Amino acid sequence: MITKEIVLSNESGLHARPASMFVKEASKYKCDIKIIKDGKEYNPKSIMSILSMGAGKGNSIVIQAEGEDEENVVNELADFIQNKIKD
Amino acid sequence: MKGLGTSVGIGIGRVLIYKEPKIDIIKENILDLDLEIRRLEDALKKAIEEIDNIYNTTLIKVGEKEAEIFTAHKMILEDPEYIGSIKEKIEASNINSEWAVKEVTNFYIDIFKDMEDEYIRERVQDIKDVSNRLLKVLLNIETKDLSSIKERTIIVAQDLTPSDTAQINKEMVVGIVTEVGGRTSHTSIMARIMNIPAVSGAENITNIVKDNELMIIDGSTGNILVSPGDEDIVVYENKQKDFISLRKKLEEMKGKESISKDGYKVEIAGNIGTLEDIDKVIENDGEGVGLYRTEFLYMYRDRLPTEEEQFEAYKSVAEKLGKKPLVIRTLDVGGDKEIPYLNIPKEMNPFLGYRAIRYCLDNMEIFKTQLRAILRASIYGNIKIMFPMISNINEVREGKKIIKEVMEELRKESISFDEDIEIGIMVEIPAVAIHSRAFAREVDFFSIGTNDLIQYSLAVDRGNQHISYLYNQFHPAILSLIKMTIDNGHKEGIWVGMCGEVAGDEKLIPLLLAMGLDEFSMNPSSILKARHLIRNISKVEIEDILDKILNLSTAEDVEKFIDENIISRILPV
């Protein structure tokens, strides 16, 4: 199991369009992924879950993956959030 | 009655009151769990099929961006958490699908409805739209079919969901009236794209009118006439005819050149602020963008946009325009455009203060970041750089020096850019207009910013209502300054455009054409009208009376002269 903590820096965090972009991206991976915020677990393959997380700019979240290619998945998702998401 | 006009045009037709069917859900215990899950899955399949169909029709009838709403809808019906919770509920409590859908939907709506983020609050509407669709499939409730209306109809509703609007048959639906919603609601945006007149904010209208009643709506004024008299019908039928013939005439202007009757060709471009505006320029067949107000990239946020963010924005506009010119104005802040995180101190006279190029030359990091982003984007289209609020030649030289420095940096990093990028200035301060011959030797083009030029020349604060009567674009001194600027620019061989509001003023376009203005940049919705006007003017004819106009004494005289001698005589519009 691999985890990585990141701080959201884009303007609307994981609210607006970024939420749906992120869900589409996360759904590509087969392994078991979780997002943890304030001790609660969320499902990155679910738009409802990501939106109800209410993660805004400056919030810190943990990405956790377990299974096939877990290290790569965590790094790629972190990179996606930090560099590829646009408001 | 009156509402808010949200999509222009006149609609005359019979009322069809459209109400969401009432969905009653009863909690039932089920005996066969497998059967119930299969029932839910069949309903999901059917609802997704419906959404796919709506997506496809919207894509064809409206556009890609609007169709995306339905991608979001589909995403909700495929959401593992949402659907998973519904299934769990059915299995855990042996209850019917409808009840489970209702409970789980309410759970999410409760979470989302109090969130501060507007996007998420909006998703509540989408979740309701989607869950209602699913419930209607489960309950076999037929929705009033908006696609099979047979006579000219005005749809009257409390609100229309995106899926309702997308189904509308635009041949037969001649108007939409809703109780809620504003100009930016999904319904209004889609109505405008489909050219259906619409009025929103018509309080209680669904209770005031009855099905089949005759109704007239005016999408420009927001007027609603219920059971109109014969006279009203005649008046509005005429308005409708005029509107349709003008729209047709303007539609015919698409793809044509902006050329006067006697063969003088100009360029008609659009002013843009946000990225969405560029679609309006393209839709209205603009020949480029004469003013890209970049300050919108800096506004309504709490930190500076990064080079990357700016680059993406400039690049995407440049790519959409292809070979057509894109004039990017560097950051124009201060004055009335306050951006809190820039910490510009309060001033006695902000319009005459620390703003625009003055601010940029004093905040080199911000300025250079923007110039780097513009230059990097310059290989993706036909970009030109323009400095705002130039008041002396040193500012021009300093700005150009900075551009050279940034170019040198980029070369060192092996980043390509347009080496021959044109650099111009806004002429919006009287001193620059008067001394424009010297300025013209320093730059590749001028763009006259009439809004500020009028304010500074007439010493009238644009925002002060007490003296607004003094703010007048017909003032002979303003016209002389414009002419002087155009003449001086041409003497030094540069092109002269205009991006202030006067460029789209129908009464002044003939004069500007006669003065030799090369580029007119305006609100995108005025482009086709301006082209139509220019194609009906002979430049020489106006040139003959130009001197006379410039020698008139007052703004009122100028306007009257234009009305009597140009608008009513020369123009057959």
XYZ file of C-alpha atoms in Angstrom:
660
model
C 0.000 0.000 0.000
C 1.368 3.374 -0.996
C 0.231 6.775 0.260
C 1.087 10.320 -0.692
C -0.068 13.568 0.852
C -0.642 16.629 -1.291
C -1.940 20.144 -0.752
C -4.481 21.365 -3.282
C -3.200 24.461 -5.017
C -5.607 25.061 -7.870
C -8.242 27.721 -7.400
C -11.363 25.636 -7.018
C -9.703 22.649 -5.354
C -11.594 19.497 -6.207
C -14.907 21.281 -6.630
C -15.863 22.411 -10.080
C -14.704 20.814 -13.305
C -11.587 19.411 -11.631
C -13.757 16.979 -9.660
C -15.196 15.350 -12.761
C -11.841 15.399 -14.549
C -10.218 13.717 -11.573
C -12.927 11.061 -11.315
C -12.532 10.198 -14.999
C -8.786 9.907 -14.530
C -8.990 7.787 -11.364
C -11.532 5.465 -12.969
C -8.908 4.424 -15.518
C -6.947 2.522 -12.876
C -7.838 -0.957 -11.782
C -6.333 -0.948 -8.315
C -8.071 0.050 -5.123
C -7.686 3.789 -4.528
C -8.847 5.942 -1.636
C -8.650 9.605 -0.858
C -8.401 10.494 2.797
C -9.274 13.915 4.100
C -9.535 14.796 7.788
C -9.459 11.136 8.664
C -12.402 10.249 6.416
C -12.158 8.038 3.357
C -13.565 8.979 -0.048
C -13.865 7.113 -3.323
C -11.978 8.839 -6.166
C -13.940 6.873 -8.760
C -17.195 8.510 -7.601
C -18.177 12.075 -8.496
C -20.655 12.153 -5.612
C -17.978 11.103 -3.160
C -15.393 13.579 -4.404
C -17.864 16.453 -4.381
C -19.075 15.617 -0.876
C -15.474 15.746 0.306
C -15.637 19.508 -0.264
C -11.875 19.803 -0.749
C -10.883 23.359 -1.543
C -7.680 25.190 -2.243
C -5.137 24.804 0.560
C -6.681 21.594 1.925
C -4.404 18.644 2.307
C -5.492 15.217 1.092
C -3.902 11.781 1.113
C -3.992 9.516 -1.918
C -3.768 5.838 -1.100
C -3.513 2.949 -3.542
C -3.286 -0.760 -3.090
C -2.802 -3.351 -5.794
C -1.494 -3.458 -9.306
C 1.089 -0.753 -10.019
C 0.203 1.066 -6.803
C 3.244 3.335 -6.644
C 2.788 4.570 -10.160
C -0.918 5.170 -9.634
C -0.349 7.331 -6.564
C 2.313 9.393 -8.305
C 0.317 9.832 -11.466
C -2.826 10.887 -9.641
C -0.864 13.343 -7.496
C 0.714 14.762 -10.640
C -2.710 14.954 -12.264
C -4.117 16.987 -9.389
C -1.109 19.237 -9.069
C -0.249 19.895 -12.684
C -2.922 18.828 -15.100
C -6.120 20.055 -13.546
C -7.384 23.391 -14.705
C -10.085 25.473 -13.107
C -46.705 41.520 -17.485
C -43.002 41.885 -17.593
C -40.075 39.616 -16.945
C -36.432 39.654 -17.858
C -35.719 39.218 -21.564
C -33.085 36.500 -21.864
C -33.170 35.577 -25.538
C -34.114 38.184 -28.155
C -36.936 37.957 -30.696
C -40.719 38.082 -30.720
C -42.756 34.968 -30.010
C -46.465 34.740 -30.808
C -48.168 31.445 -29.994
C -50.429 29.322 -27.830
C -49.544 28.682 -24.218
C -48.469 25.230 -23.147
C -48.033 25.032 -19.397
C -45.323 22.563 -18.654
C -45.266 21.124 -15.189
C -43.044 18.386 -13.901
C -45.272 15.389 -13.285
C -45.790 14.773 -9.605
C -43.844 11.783 -8.448
C -45.412 9.966 -5.488
C -43.215 7.420 -3.852
C -44.522 4.817 -1.500
C -42.297 2.680 0.654
C -42.921 -0.994 -0.046
C -41.410 -4.173 1.223
C -40.230 -6.474 -1.483
C -40.044 -10.234 -1.492
C -37.690 -11.013 -4.337
C -34.424 -9.104 -3.893
C -32.843 -10.317 -7.138
C -35.869 -9.270 -9.098
C -35.803 -5.794 -7.548
C -32.104 -5.290 -8.288
C -32.733 -6.369 -11.872
C -35.615 -3.910 -12.052
C -33.308 -1.133 -10.899
C -30.629 -2.130 -13.369
C -33.091 -2.185 -16.264
C -34.297 1.272 -15.274
C -30.727 2.550 -15.088
C -30.035 1.154 -18.529
C -33.107 2.860 -19.966
C -32.366 6.188 -18.230
C -28.791 6.142 -19.524
C -30.097 5.426 -23.030
C -32.398 8.456 -22.724
C -29.505 10.613 -21.582
C -27.349 9.396 -24.469
C -30.109 10.395 -26.866
C -30.459 13.816 -25.297
C -26.677 14.211 -25.410
C -26.679 13.500 -29.130
C -29.574 15.833 -29.957
C -28.035 18.597 -27.856
C -24.703 18.131 -29.564
C -26.354 18.633 -32.948
C -28.969 21.242 -32.026
C -27.094 23.303 -29.454
C -23.398 22.609 -29.049
C -20.675 20.637 -27.395
C -20.468 22.671 -24.221
C -24.180 22.371 -23.512
C -24.111 18.679 -24.347
C -21.487 18.226 -21.641
C -24.196 18.746 -19.009
C -25.524 15.341 -20.032
C -22.108 13.739 -19.725
C -22.308 14.839 -16.092
C -25.803 13.342 -15.827
C -24.579 10.046 -17.150
C -21.657 10.141 -14.747
C -24.120 10.364 -11.859
C -26.083 7.314 -13.066
C -22.849 5.391 -13.391
C -21.473 6.546 -10.062
C -20.394 3.553 -7.991
C -21.137 5.300 -4.683
C -24.545 6.622 -5.642
C -25.791 3.490 -7.356
C -23.947 1.314 -4.844
C -25.731 3.011 -1.944
C -29.098 2.568 -3.656
C -28.482 -1.137 -4.114
C -27.245 -1.521 -0.529
C -30.375 0.170 0.741
C -32.607 -2.152 -1.243
C -30.779 -5.197 0.032
C -30.373 -4.101 3.634
C -33.986 -3.080 4.200
C -35.868 -5.113 1.596
C -37.378 -1.967 0.155
C -38.427 -0.976 -3.337
C -35.998 0.779 -5.698
C -37.985 4.015 -5.788
C -37.758 4.465 -2.039
C -34.028 3.700 -2.061
C -33.420 6.189 -4.895
C -35.326 8.854 -3.006
C -33.482 8.282 0.272
C -29.991 8.174 -1.229
C -30.691 11.184 -3.453
C -31.909 13.200 -0.480
C -28.790 12.208 1.437
C -26.565 13.783 -1.241
C -28.801 16.785 -1.797
C -28.567 17.524 1.931
C -24.778 17.383 1.812
C -24.519 19.569 -1.287
C -27.203 22.167 -0.810
C -25.472 23.995 2.039
C -22.019 24.002 0.504
C -20.536 27.363 -0.235
C -19.276 26.362 -3.633
C -21.711 27.472 -6.316
C -20.754 24.658 -8.674
C -21.699 22.041 -6.133
C -24.977 23.773 -5.317
C -25.727 23.710 -9.037
C -25.053 19.977 -9.098
C -28.086 19.628 -6.815
C -30.211 20.601 -9.827
C -28.491 17.983 -11.923
C -28.909 15.294 -9.271
C -32.612 16.135 -9.049
C -32.956 16.064 -12.826
C -31.217 12.689 -13.048
C -32.978 11.043 -10.101
C -36.358 12.216 -11.399
C -35.575 10.646 -14.742
C -34.713 7.374 -13.022
C -37.840 7.505 -10.867
C -40.040 8.212 -13.879
C -38.626 5.197 -15.652
C -39.206 3.030 -12.577
C -42.762 4.307 -12.180
C -43.582 4.283 -15.900
C -44.493 7.965 -15.831
C -44.696 9.495 -19.282
C -43.243 12.991 -19.576
C -45.070 15.548 -21.717
C -43.191 15.216 -24.942
C -41.815 18.614 -25.896
C -40.426 17.323 -29.160
C -43.766 16.506 -30.773
C -45.561 19.846 -30.464
C -47.589 20.504 -33.605
C -48.570 24.187 -33.459
C -46.784 27.440 -32.662
C -46.329 27.206 -28.924
C -44.950 29.229 -26.063
C -43.831 26.990 -23.245
C -44.665 28.379 -19.824
C -42.990 26.688 -16.882
C -41.839 27.260 -13.369
C -38.407 26.248 -14.568
C -37.104 24.024 -17.343
C -34.390 21.496 -16.727
C -31.590 21.192 -19.266
C -33.069 17.933 -20.496
C -36.461 19.602 -21.079
C -34.888 22.440 -23.052
C -32.777 20.101 -25.132
C -35.877 18.233 -26.343
C -37.657 21.316 -27.593
C -38.642 21.300 -31.210
C -37.427 24.689 -32.309
C -39.598 24.744 -35.411
C -42.758 24.845 -33.325
C -41.717 26.317 -29.988
C -41.732 30.065 -30.578
C -41.052 31.158 -27.029
C -40.152 30.106 -23.507
C -41.350 31.816 -20.341
C -40.137 30.701 -16.929
C -40.784 31.898 -13.406
C -37.191 31.483 -12.285
C -33.767 31.768 -13.908
C -31.651 34.607 -15.251
C -29.567 35.365 -18.315
C -26.952 32.781 -17.410
C -29.234 29.871 -16.559
C -28.888 26.746 -18.698
C -32.300 27.381 -20.234
C -31.501 30.960 -21.281
C -28.167 30.020 -22.772
C -29.695 27.186 -24.750
C -32.632 29.343 -25.880
C -30.227 31.942 -27.235
C -28.226 29.336 -29.117
C -31.414 27.857 -30.590
C -32.756 31.346 -31.459
C -35.918 30.889 -29.403
C -37.181 34.103 -27.759
C -37.241 33.720 -23.973
C -38.325 35.636 -20.894
C -37.502 34.571 -17.363
C -38.379 35.837 -13.909
C -42.106 35.971 -14.768
C -43.427 35.486 -11.264
C -46.374 33.169 -10.797
C -46.990 32.981 -14.565
C -47.925 29.294 -14.476
C -50.918 30.184 -12.305
C -51.909 33.296 -14.241
C -52.175 31.858 -17.740
C -54.069 28.866 -19.055
C -53.207 26.247 -21.641
C -54.034 27.304 -25.201
C -54.320 31.020 -24.422
C -52.723 33.279 -27.031
C -49.535 34.931 -25.817
C -46.918 37.337 -27.145
C -43.450 37.668 -25.681
C -40.683 40.097 -26.509
C -37.283 38.635 -25.634
C -35.568 42.029 -25.856
C -37.784 43.931 -23.431
C -39.119 41.044 -21.371
C -42.714 42.078 -22.166
C -45.414 39.413 -21.916
C -48.898 39.970 -23.373
C -51.573 37.470 -22.442
C -54.644 37.240 -24.725
C -53.514 40.299 -26.696
C -55.970 42.468 -28.662
C -55.918 42.681 -32.458
C -53.961 45.915 -32.393
C -51.219 44.438 -30.243
C -51.016 41.437 -32.514
C -50.486 43.679 -35.540
C -47.839 45.758 -33.753
C -45.912 42.696 -32.630
C -46.280 40.900 -35.944
C -44.615 43.876 -37.557
C -41.873 43.909 -34.940
C -41.386 40.227 -35.577
C -41.143 40.760 -39.328
C -38.561 43.516 -38.837
C -36.608 41.367 -36.430
C -36.622 38.370 -38.736
C -35.648 40.384 -41.787
C -32.833 42.099 -39.896
C -31.600 38.767 -38.539
C -31.730 37.324 -42.046
C -29.893 40.292 -43.468
C -27.258 39.991 -40.766
C -26.961 36.235 -41.257
C -26.254 36.949 -44.904
C -23.334 39.111 -43.801
C -21.483 36.039 -42.574
C -18.576 35.124 -44.798
C -18.720 38.455 -46.624
C -15.979 41.060 -46.674
C -16.230 44.258 -44.662
C -15.949 46.505 -47.658
C -17.603 49.823 -48.472
C -19.706 50.419 -51.594
C -16.743 52.088 -53.213
C -14.340 49.288 -52.430
C -12.609 50.409 -49.223
C -11.856 47.337 -47.110
C -11.665 47.370 -43.334
C -11.417 44.740 -40.635
C -14.218 44.231 -38.127
C -13.067 42.456 -34.985
C -14.484 41.739 -31.543
C -13.498 42.776 -28.021
C -13.237 39.912 -25.579
C -12.729 39.475 -21.851
C -13.389 35.901 -20.868
C -12.583 32.789 -22.867
C -16.281 32.271 -23.624
C -16.418 35.579 -25.498
C -14.204 34.175 -28.230
C -17.017 31.839 -29.282
C -19.233 34.890 -29.771
C -16.613 36.482 -32.022
C -16.418 33.350 -34.156
C -20.196 32.901 -34.191
C -20.585 36.475 -35.463
C -17.875 36.001 -38.065
C -15.461 38.529 -36.536
C -12.280 39.039 -38.513
C -10.159 38.866 -35.394
C -9.948 40.139 -31.841
C -8.986 43.788 -31.555
C -8.906 43.820 -27.774
C -8.356 40.936 -25.383
C -8.832 42.360 -21.897
C -6.449 40.179 -19.944
C -7.356 41.617 -16.539
C -10.185 39.080 -16.290
C -7.510 36.430 -15.808
C -6.438 38.331 -12.705
C -9.852 39.200 -11.301
C -12.157 37.293 -8.936
C -9.369 35.252 -7.375
C -6.911 35.659 -4.547
C -3.522 35.284 -6.194
C -1.766 36.061 -9.459
C -2.381 33.756 -12.412
C 0.731 31.707 -13.170
C 2.633 31.942 -16.452
C 1.258 28.515 -17.339
C -2.362 29.515 -16.694
C -1.950 32.624 -18.812
C -0.142 30.753 -21.567
C -2.981 28.221 -21.789
C -5.571 30.998 -21.973
C -3.756 32.987 -24.673
C -2.929 29.856 -26.615
C -6.487 28.601 -26.645
C -7.820 31.953 -27.915
C -5.054 32.177 -30.527
C -5.758 28.658 -31.756
C -9.469 29.316 -32.050
C -8.756 32.348 -34.219
C -6.232 30.605 -36.456
C -4.712 33.140 -38.823
C -6.989 35.971 -37.720
C -5.280 38.660 -35.623
C -5.483 38.626 -31.823
C -4.507 41.839 -30.050
C -3.656 41.092 -26.430
C -3.695 44.079 -24.117
C -1.249 43.774 -21.246
C -2.611 43.998 -17.722
C -4.835 47.052 -17.324
C -5.497 47.334 -13.589
C -6.135 50.228 -11.255
C -8.736 52.895 -11.822
C -12.112 51.200 -11.647
C -10.636 47.714 -11.890
C -9.651 46.803 -8.396
C -7.852 43.554 -7.658
C -7.467 43.192 -3.889
C -4.386 40.951 -3.808
C -2.361 43.443 -5.891
C -2.598 45.849 -2.932
C -2.822 48.984 -5.030
C -3.219 51.749 -2.443
C -6.405 53.844 -2.399
C -5.971 57.012 -4.392
C -7.704 60.366 -4.701
C -7.921 60.069 -8.491
C -7.545 56.405 -9.415
C -8.303 57.055 -13.099
C -5.311 59.373 -13.221
C -3.258 57.216 -10.918
C -1.165 54.133 -10.451
C -2.614 51.876 -13.113
C -2.167 49.923 -16.361
C 1.287 50.327 -17.947
C 2.378 52.501 -15.013
C 1.710 49.657 -12.609
C 3.287 47.039 -14.881
C 6.537 48.943 -15.402
C 6.779 49.236 -11.633
C 6.000 45.546 -10.996
C 8.403 43.881 -13.322
C 7.816 40.284 -12.205
C 4.109 40.476 -12.934
C 4.723 42.217 -16.258
C 7.418 39.803 -17.406
C 5.370 36.756 -16.472
C 2.557 38.026 -18.659
C 4.844 38.912 -21.572
C 6.485 35.471 -21.401
C 3.071 33.810 -21.531
C 2.001 35.980 -24.492
C 5.223 35.381 -26.411
C 5.116 31.638 -25.806
C 1.534 31.574 -27.098
C 2.462 33.683 -30.125
C 3.471 30.674 -32.237
C -0.070 29.304 -32.010
C -1.723 32.110 -33.915
C -1.435 35.704 -35.031
C -0.843 37.520 -31.731
C -0.042 41.204 -31.284
C 0.873 42.930 -28.010
C -0.729 46.192 -26.950
C 0.184 48.476 -24.030
C -2.684 50.347 -22.344
C -2.710 53.904 -21.012
C 0.484 55.054 -22.605
C 1.097 58.736 -21.866
C 4.648 59.339 -23.054
C 7.185 57.838 -25.402
C 9.531 56.666 -22.636
C 6.844 54.213 -21.515
C 6.668 52.765 -25.017
C 10.422 52.406 -25.227
C 10.614 50.884 -21.741
C 7.845 48.398 -22.578
C 9.569 47.387 -25.809
C 12.857 46.986 -23.948
C 11.224 44.585 -21.515
C 9.763 42.582 -24.400
C 13.270 42.325 -25.882
C 14.640 41.090 -22.562
C 11.944 38.468 -22.266
C 12.600 37.390 -25.868
C 16.280 36.976 -25.025
C 15.401 34.803 -22.006
C 13.165 32.629 -24.142
C 15.859 32.226 -26.789
C 18.293 31.079 -24.108
C 15.756 28.499 -22.975
C 15.209 27.455 -26.611
C 11.527 28.324 -26.376
C 10.125 29.481 -29.698
C 7.974 32.557 -30.205
C 6.962 34.884 -33.027
C 10.115 36.947 -33.632
C 8.184 39.534 -35.638
C 5.342 40.025 -33.192
C 3.678 43.407 -33.690
C 3.698 45.833 -30.773
C 1.166 48.605 -30.466
C -0.328 51.034 -27.999
C -3.730 52.225 -26.995
C -4.345 55.845 -27.789
C -6.580 56.928 -24.960
C -4.835 59.956 -23.496
C -5.246 63.257 -25.375
C -1.501 64.005 -25.238
C -0.815 60.831 -27.198
C -3.446 61.619 -29.793
C -2.036 65.105 -30.266
C 1.549 63.856 -30.491
C 0.588 60.672 -32.340
C 2.962 61.217 -35.262
C 5.953 60.704 -32.950
C 4.341 57.719 -31.247
C 3.610 56.153 -34.619
C 7.335 55.993 -35.345
C 7.805 53.775 -32.279
C 5.119 51.131 -32.810
C 3.446 48.864 -35.352
C -0.123 49.942 -34.701
C -2.497 52.147 -32.721
C -5.790 51.213 -31.200
C -7.908 54.160 -30.134
C -9.590 53.596 -26.794
C -12.474 56.000 -27.035
C -14.008 55.334 -23.622
C -11.028 56.770 -21.796
C -10.135 59.228 -24.543
C -13.539 60.869 -24.045
C -13.193 60.786 -20.264
C -9.744 62.368 -20.284
C -10.367 64.870 -23.086
C -13.621 66.161 -21.689
C -12.505 65.829 -18.040
C -15.623 63.818 -17.259
C -15.507 60.904 -14.833
C -17.190 58.064 -16.728
C -18.842 56.773 -13.588
C -20.226 60.045 -12.205
C -23.959 60.246 -12.834
C -24.222 63.973 -12.032
C -22.135 64.886 -15.028
C -22.960 62.041 -17.382
C -24.636 64.547 -19.729
C -21.168 65.871 -20.506
C -19.805 62.505 -21.603
C -20.513 62.600 -25.312
C -18.903 60.764 -28.181
C -20.213 63.299 -30.712
C -18.131 66.131 -29.244
C -16.322 67.692 -32.236
C -13.033 67.754 -30.280
C -13.183 63.985 -29.812
C -13.815 63.457 -33.515
C -10.857 65.731 -34.333
C -8.562 63.811 -31.981
C -9.611 60.542 -33.607
C -8.996 61.902 -37.079
C -5.650 63.334 -36.060
C -4.568 59.962 -34.680
C -5.617 58.082 -37.812
C -3.917 60.600 -40.102
C -0.683 60.580 -38.116
C -0.602 56.807 -37.957
C -1.037 56.585 -41.714
C 1.635 59.201 -42.344
C 4.099 56.911 -40.580
C 2.792 53.821 -42.323
C 1.129 52.005 -39.433
C -2.408 50.699 -39.179
C -4.921 52.303 -36.857
C -7.760 50.521 -35.129
C -10.304 51.373 -32.501
C -11.413 49.233 -29.586
C -13.530 51.708 -27.637
C -17.308 51.680 -27.738
C -17.446 54.273 -30.508
C -16.163 51.612 -32.947
C -19.555 49.930 -32.753
C -21.632 53.131 -32.719
C -23.810 52.986 -35.800
C -23.944 56.753 -36.177
C -20.173 57.114 -36.007
C -19.100 54.134 -38.110
C -19.631 56.081 -41.372
C -17.427 58.889 -40.061
C -14.697 56.522 -38.888
C -14.747 54.813 -42.260
C -14.359 58.151 -43.994
C -11.470 59.060 -41.690
C -9.720 55.908 -42.872
C -9.871 53.757 -39.737
C -8.408 50.347 -40.632
C -9.809 48.147 -37.900
C -13.047 48.376 -35.906
C -13.172 46.245 -32.768
C -16.445 46.007 -30.884
C -18.833 43.940 -28.826
C -19.107 40.681 -30.830
C -22.897 41.005 -31.111
C -22.470 44.255 -33.118
C -20.071 42.859 -35.736
C -22.565 41.785 -38.403
C -24.570 44.979 -38.061
C -21.416 47.047 -38.516
C -20.470 45.017 -41.589
C -23.922 45.499 -43.043
C -23.635 49.229 -42.454
C -20.182 49.539 -43.998
C -21.240 47.595 -47.079
C -23.958 50.209 -47.599
C -21.752 53.266 -47.284
C -19.691 54.943 -49.937
C -16.549 56.263 -48.261
C -16.115 59.096 -50.738
C -19.599 60.420 -50.104
C -18.956 60.766 -46.372
C -15.471 62.177 -46.942
C -17.127 65.080 -48.693
C -19.065 66.075 -45.610
C -16.448 65.142 -43.015
C -14.871 68.622 -42.844
C -18.234 70.194 -42.360
C -18.978 67.867 -39.444
C -15.636 68.491 -37.748
C -16.304 72.212 -37.937
C -19.681 72.091 -36.235
C -19.885 73.774 -32.841
C -21.514 71.281 -30.514
C -22.018 67.566 -30.005
C -25.747 68.096 -30.509
C -25.101 69.736 -33.884
C -22.911 66.801 -34.891
C -25.487 64.205 -33.947
C -28.269 66.115 -35.693
C -26.191 66.544 -38.827
C -25.393 62.820 -38.897
C -29.072 61.941 -38.410
C -30.230 64.248 -41.193
C -27.479 63.773 -43.716
C -26.186 60.281 -43.218
C -28.589 58.056 -41.337
C -31.770 59.141 -43.071
C -30.395 59.955 -46.525
C -27.393 57.912 -47.392
C -28.110 54.747 -45.513
C -30.867 52.606 -46.906
C -30.794 50.264 -43.885
